[in-house]
């Protein structure tokens, strides 16, 4: 049986194109306009960094096997790993990293709260569920406000 | 308070009340301490499922919204 999507404006309440044909058409359109779509998505992600990160985290939480597959596929070469390690030893890099960490701590950034939650466990910050991270952030905000008011 | 979302909403209310002066810092600190214990308990459950390599089934973290 051929399936049709619903369409309120359609004569019989259905689209005139079947689901398979619509999917094929959409796929062909995407193949022809891939760069345009990617540019639009990149632009949206740049203007909504928090939402973009949350979407990615939700995806990784829902599909851990795909994440593992992707990491294995894009594993860096030993040369790239060695170069990155050397770069991290430079004093300027270390100073920048320290300033960044302090900014994350002061702003209770996601990565800081996640790292705090993952302390003394075998988990990484990225393993923490978003709901727990939000609750922890609020707890920290209350504790900071109490300390400030007590001074 | 059976869900993380409820805890989150409660903590947000406490924070607002603390800033407005509706509750004292001591009281807010006690509530934050209690919330910390609930968070730590949920964290232990997350770690348990991770070590068993199972998908977590924690009712506290399931969102009704």
mmCIF file of C-alpha atoms in Angstrom:
data_model
loop_
_atom_site.group_PDB
_atom_site.id
_atom_site.type_symbol
_atom_site.label_atom_id
_atom_site.label_comp_id
_atom_site.label_asym_id
_atom_site.label_seq_id
_atom_site.Cartn_x
_atom_site.Cartn_y
_atom_site.Cartn_z
ATOM 1 C CA UNK A 1 0.000 0.000 0.000
ATOM 2 C CA UNK A 2 1.395 3.419 -0.987
ATOM 3 C CA UNK A 3 1.536 5.882 1.929
ATOM 4 C CA UNK A 4 0.688 9.575 1.674
ATOM 5 C CA UNK A 5 1.350 12.260 4.285
ATOM 6 C CA UNK A 6 -1.558 14.282 5.603
ATOM 7 C CA UNK A 7 -2.187 17.787 4.252
ATOM 8 C CA UNK A 8 -5.084 19.885 5.595
ATOM 9 C CA UNK A 9 -5.163 21.968 2.413
ATOM 10 C CA UNK A 10 -5.328 18.880 0.167
ATOM 11 C CA UNK A 11 -8.595 17.986 -1.594
ATOM 12 C CA UNK A 12 -8.912 14.672 0.247
ATOM 13 C CA UNK A 13 -6.788 15.675 3.249
ATOM 14 C CA UNK A 14 -3.615 14.086 1.842
ATOM 15 C CA UNK A 15 -0.636 15.284 -0.188
ATOM 16 C CA UNK A 16 -0.598 14.511 -3.914
ATOM 17 C CA UNK A 17 2.935 13.073 -3.674
ATOM 18 C CA UNK A 18 3.537 9.790 -1.876
ATOM 19 C CA UNK A 19 6.018 9.531 1.022
ATOM 20 C CA UNK A 20 8.580 7.571 -1.006
ATOM 21 C CA UNK A 21 8.572 10.105 -3.864
ATOM 22 C CA UNK A 22 8.707 13.036 -1.416
ATOM 23 C CA UNK A 23 11.692 11.430 0.373
ATOM 24 C CA UNK A 24 13.487 10.853 -2.939
ATOM 25 C CA UNK A 25 12.810 14.455 -4.025
ATOM 26 C CA UNK A 26 14.028 15.845 -0.686
ATOM 27 C CA UNK A 27 17.158 13.678 -0.850
ATOM 28 C CA UNK A 28 17.937 14.883 -4.388
ATOM 29 C CA UNK A 29 17.353 18.516 -3.331
ATOM 30 C CA UNK A 30 19.692 18.069 -0.346
ATOM 31 C CA UNK A 31 22.421 16.504 -2.544
ATOM 32 C CA UNK A 32 22.189 19.503 -4.868
ATOM 33 C CA UNK A 33 22.121 22.101 -2.060
ATOM 34 C CA UNK A 34 24.272 20.413 0.571
ATOM 35 C CA UNK A 35 26.677 23.303 1.029
ATOM 36 C CA UNK A 36 23.824 25.811 1.400
ATOM 37 C CA UNK A 37 22.232 23.694 4.132
ATOM 38 C CA UNK A 38 25.559 23.211 5.917
ATOM 39 C CA UNK A 39 26.271 26.973 5.801
ATOM 40 C CA UNK A 40 22.813 27.746 7.218
ATOM 41 C CA UNK A 41 23.278 25.206 10.008
ATOM 42 C CA UNK A 42 26.778 26.529 10.833
ATOM 43 C CA UNK A 43 25.400 30.061 10.991
ATOM 44 C CA UNK A 44 22.598 29.014 13.320
ATOM 45 C CA UNK A 45 25.030 27.109 15.552
ATOM 46 C CA UNK A 46 27.331 30.133 15.739
ATOM 47 C CA UNK A 47 24.479 32.419 16.776
ATOM 48 C CA UNK A 48 22.964 29.905 19.239
ATOM 49 C CA UNK A 49 26.028 28.192 20.806
ATOM 50 C CA UNK A 50 24.260 27.047 24.000
ATOM 51 C CA UNK A 51 21.331 25.477 22.147
ATOM 52 C CA UNK A 52 23.679 23.882 19.604
ATOM 53 C CA UNK A 53 25.770 22.292 22.377
ATOM 54 C CA UNK A 54 22.636 21.068 24.165
ATOM 55 C CA UNK A 55 21.291 19.480 20.925
ATOM 56 C CA UNK A 56 24.619 17.704 20.452
ATOM 57 C CA UNK A 57 24.687 16.512 24.065
ATOM 58 C CA UNK A 58 21.115 15.213 23.784
ATOM 59 C CA UNK A 59 22.090 13.345 20.589
ATOM 60 C CA UNK A 60 25.166 11.795 22.193
ATOM 61 C CA UNK A 61 23.109 10.754 25.239
ATOM 62 C CA UNK A 62 20.493 9.152 23.027
ATOM 63 C CA UNK A 63 22.994 7.466 20.614
ATOM 64 C CA UNK A 64 26.163 6.425 22.510
ATOM 65 C CA UNK A 65 26.977 3.689 19.956
ATOM 66 C CA UNK A 66 27.018 6.178 17.067
ATOM 67 C CA UNK A 67 29.259 8.470 19.114
ATOM 68 C CA UNK A 68 31.751 5.622 19.690
ATOM 69 C CA UNK A 69 31.666 4.814 15.959
ATOM 70 C CA UNK A 70 32.336 8.432 15.002
ATOM 71 C CA UNK A 71 35.248 8.751 17.461
ATOM 72 C CA UNK A 72 36.854 5.566 16.135
ATOM 73 C CA UNK A 73 36.403 6.746 12.537
ATOM 74 C CA UNK A 74 37.980 10.184 13.145
ATOM 75 C CA UNK A 75 40.766 9.142 15.513
ATOM 76 C CA UNK A 76 43.755 11.568 15.170
ATOM 77 C CA UNK A 77 47.142 10.296 13.978
ATOM 78 C CA UNK A 78 49.994 9.801 16.512
ATOM 79 C CA UNK A 79 51.757 12.829 14.922
ATOM 80 C CA UNK A 80 48.702 15.026 15.479
ATOM 81 C CA UNK A 81 48.458 13.827 19.091
ATOM 82 C CA UNK A 82 52.150 14.575 19.682
ATOM 83 C CA UNK A 83 51.827 18.068 18.123
ATOM 84 C CA UNK A 84 48.793 18.859 20.247
ATOM 85 C CA UNK A 85 50.650 17.715 23.387
ATOM 86 C CA UNK A 86 53.625 19.950 22.540
ATOM 87 C CA UNK A 87 51.326 22.908 21.954
ATOM 88 C CA UNK A 88 49.693 22.406 25.353
ATOM 89 C CA UNK A 89 53.112 22.707 27.085
ATOM 90 C CA UNK A 90 53.723 26.257 25.816
ATOM 91 C CA UNK A 91 53.525 28.953 28.600
ATOM 92 C CA UNK A 92 51.216 31.210 26.579
ATOM 93 C CA UNK A 93 48.831 28.325 26.010
ATOM 94 C CA UNK A 94 48.889 27.410 29.704
ATOM 95 C CA UNK A 95 48.101 31.017 30.695
ATOM 96 C CA UNK A 96 45.206 31.153 28.243
ATOM 97 C CA UNK A 97 43.894 27.812 29.468
ATOM 98 C CA UNK A 98 44.040 29.018 33.077
ATOM 99 C CA UNK A 99 42.145 32.210 32.223
ATOM 100 C CA UNK A 100 39.560 30.159 30.351
ATOM 101 C CA UNK A 101 39.126 27.759 33.283
ATOM 102 C CA UNK A 102 38.644 30.673 35.683
ATOM 103 C CA UNK A 103 36.041 32.225 33.399
ATOM 104 C CA UNK A 104 34.203 28.901 33.238
ATOM 105 C CA UNK A 105 34.326 28.613 37.029
ATOM 106 C CA UNK A 106 33.090 32.168 37.616
ATOM 107 C CA UNK A 107 30.276 31.813 35.087
ATOM 108 C CA UNK A 108 29.360 28.279 36.223
ATOM 109 C CA UNK A 109 29.806 27.164 32.649
ATOM 110 C CA UNK A 110 28.516 23.753 31.624
ATOM 111 C CA UNK A 111 31.964 22.165 31.407
ATOM 112 C CA UNK A 112 32.906 23.393 34.912
ATOM 113 C CA UNK A 113 29.712 22.069 36.516
ATOM 114 C CA UNK A 114 30.067 18.761 34.654
ATOM 115 C CA UNK A 115 33.689 18.384 35.780
ATOM 116 C CA UNK A 116 32.631 19.095 39.358
ATOM 117 C CA UNK A 117 29.905 16.466 39.182
ATOM 118 C CA UNK A 118 32.260 13.885 37.688
ATOM 119 C CA UNK A 119 34.857 14.323 40.477
ATOM 120 C CA UNK A 120 35.505 11.205 42.534
ATOM 121 C CA UNK A 121 33.579 9.046 40.068
ATOM 122 C CA UNK A 122 34.668 6.891 37.160
ATOM 123 C CA UNK A 123 32.569 9.030 34.797
ATOM 124 C CA UNK A 124 33.449 11.933 32.529
ATOM 125 C CA UNK A 125 31.656 15.256 32.651
ATOM 126 C CA UNK A 126 29.995 14.509 29.331
ATOM 127 C CA UNK A 127 28.366 11.400 30.890
ATOM 128 C CA UNK A 128 26.328 13.497 33.309
ATOM 129 C CA UNK A 129 22.654 13.939 32.407
ATOM 130 C CA UNK A 130 21.615 17.493 31.581
ATOM 131 C CA UNK A 131 18.944 17.572 34.316
ATOM 132 C CA UNK A 132 21.549 16.804 36.978
ATOM 133 C CA UNK A 133 23.891 19.457 35.606
ATOM 134 C CA UNK A 134 21.185 22.115 35.765
ATOM 135 C CA UNK A 135 20.269 21.180 39.345
ATOM 136 C CA UNK A 136 23.930 21.282 40.376
ATOM 137 C CA UNK A 137 24.387 24.698 38.775
ATOM 138 C CA UNK A 138 21.446 26.105 40.728
ATOM 139 C CA UNK A 139 22.795 24.577 43.939
ATOM 140 C CA UNK A 140 26.150 26.277 43.342
ATOM 141 C CA UNK A 141 24.444 29.596 42.590
ATOM 142 C CA UNK A 142 22.561 29.435 45.889
ATOM 143 C CA UNK A 143 25.730 28.577 47.827
ATOM 144 C CA UNK A 144 27.620 31.469 46.220
ATOM 145 C CA UNK A 145 24.796 33.906 46.951
ATOM 146 C CA UNK A 146 24.684 32.724 50.601
ATOM 147 C CA UNK A 147 28.456 33.278 50.910
ATOM 148 C CA UNK A 148 28.177 36.749 49.378
ATOM 149 C CA UNK A 149 25.313 37.730 51.657
ATOM 150 C CA UNK A 150 27.160 36.443 54.710
ATOM 151 C CA UNK A 151 30.221 38.626 54.023
ATOM 152 C CA UNK B 1 9.959 16.076 44.869
ATOM 153 C CA UNK B 2 10.378 12.963 42.755
ATOM 154 C CA UNK B 3 11.919 14.417 39.606
ATOM 155 C CA UNK B 4 15.057 16.366 38.779
ATOM 156 C CA UNK B 5 12.893 18.933 36.982
ATOM 157 C CA UNK B 6 10.944 19.567 40.206
ATOM 158 C CA UNK B 7 14.197 19.930 42.145
ATOM 159 C CA UNK B 8 15.452 22.377 39.529
ATOM 160 C CA UNK B 9 12.283 24.477 39.747
ATOM 161 C CA UNK B 10 12.439 24.449 43.545
ATOM 162 C CA UNK B 11 16.086 25.524 43.559
ATOM 163 C CA UNK B 12 15.312 28.331 41.096
ATOM 164 C CA UNK B 13 12.556 29.552 43.453
ATOM 165 C CA UNK B 14 14.909 29.396 46.450
ATOM 166 C CA UNK B 15 17.527 31.409 44.555
ATOM 167 C CA UNK B 16 15.012 34.113 43.688
ATOM 168 C CA UNK B 17 13.722 34.258 47.263
ATOM 169 C CA UNK B 18 17.282 34.474 48.581
ATOM 170 C CA UNK B 19 18.111 37.377 46.295
ATOM 171 C CA UNK B 20 14.890 39.188 47.165
ATOM 172 C CA UNK B 21 15.483 38.614 50.895
ATOM 173 C CA UNK B 22 12.376 36.473 51.377
ATOM 174 C CA UNK B 23 14.483 33.756 53.023
ATOM 175 C CA UNK B 24 17.658 33.936 55.086
ATOM 176 C CA UNK B 25 21.038 32.736 53.789
ATOM 177 C CA UNK B 26 21.203 30.057 56.493
ATOM 178 C CA UNK B 27 17.907 28.559 55.400
ATOM 179 C CA UNK B 28 18.863 28.685 51.717
ATOM 180 C CA UNK B 29 22.209 27.055 52.516
ATOM 181 C CA UNK B 30 20.432 24.174 54.249
ATOM 182 C CA UNK B 31 18.128 23.693 51.241
ATOM 183 C CA UNK B 32 21.122 23.786 48.900
ATOM 184 C CA UNK B 33 22.875 21.215 51.085
ATOM 185 C CA UNK B 34 19.845 18.939 50.914
ATOM 186 C CA UNK B 35 19.675 19.368 47.128
ATOM 187 C CA UNK B 36 23.360 18.454 46.953
ATOM 188 C CA UNK B 37 22.627 15.175 48.714
ATOM 189 C CA UNK B 38 19.810 14.379 46.270
ATOM 190 C CA UNK B 39 22.112 15.181 43.329
ATOM 191 C CA UNK B 40 24.865 12.980 44.789
ATOM 192 C CA UNK B 41 22.398 10.117 45.176
ATOM 193 C CA UNK B 42 21.303 10.396 41.533
ATOM 194 C CA UNK B 43 24.964 10.586 40.493
ATOM 195 C CA UNK B 44 25.672 7.274 42.235
ATOM 196 C CA UNK B 45 22.830 5.684 40.271
ATOM 197 C CA UNK B 46 24.211 7.069 36.990
ATOM 198 C CA UNK B 47 27.648 5.677 37.835
ATOM 199 C CA UNK B 48 26.134 2.278 38.748
ATOM 200 C CA UNK B 49 24.478 1.918 35.349
ATOM 201 C CA UNK B 50 27.603 3.162 33.577
ATOM 202 C CA UNK B 51 29.779 0.565 35.317
ATOM 203 C CA UNK B 52 27.309 -2.163 34.413
ATOM 204 C CA UNK B 53 27.342 -0.838 30.829
ATOM 205 C CA UNK B 54 23.553 -0.598 30.855
ATOM 206 C CA UNK B 55 21.273 2.192 29.707
ATOM 207 C CA UNK B 56 20.290 4.114 32.849
ATOM 208 C CA UNK B 57 16.695 3.720 34.033
ATOM 209 C CA UNK B 58 16.490 6.337 36.782
ATOM 210 C CA UNK B 59 12.998 7.649 37.485
ATOM 211 C CA UNK B 60 14.400 10.777 39.200
ATOM 212 C CA UNK B 61 16.034 11.880 35.950
ATOM 213 C CA UNK B 62 13.085 11.150 33.662
ATOM 214 C CA UNK B 63 11.476 14.403 32.572
ATOM 215 C CA UNK B 64 7.702 14.621 32.615
ATOM 216 C CA UNK B 65 7.732 17.980 30.754
#
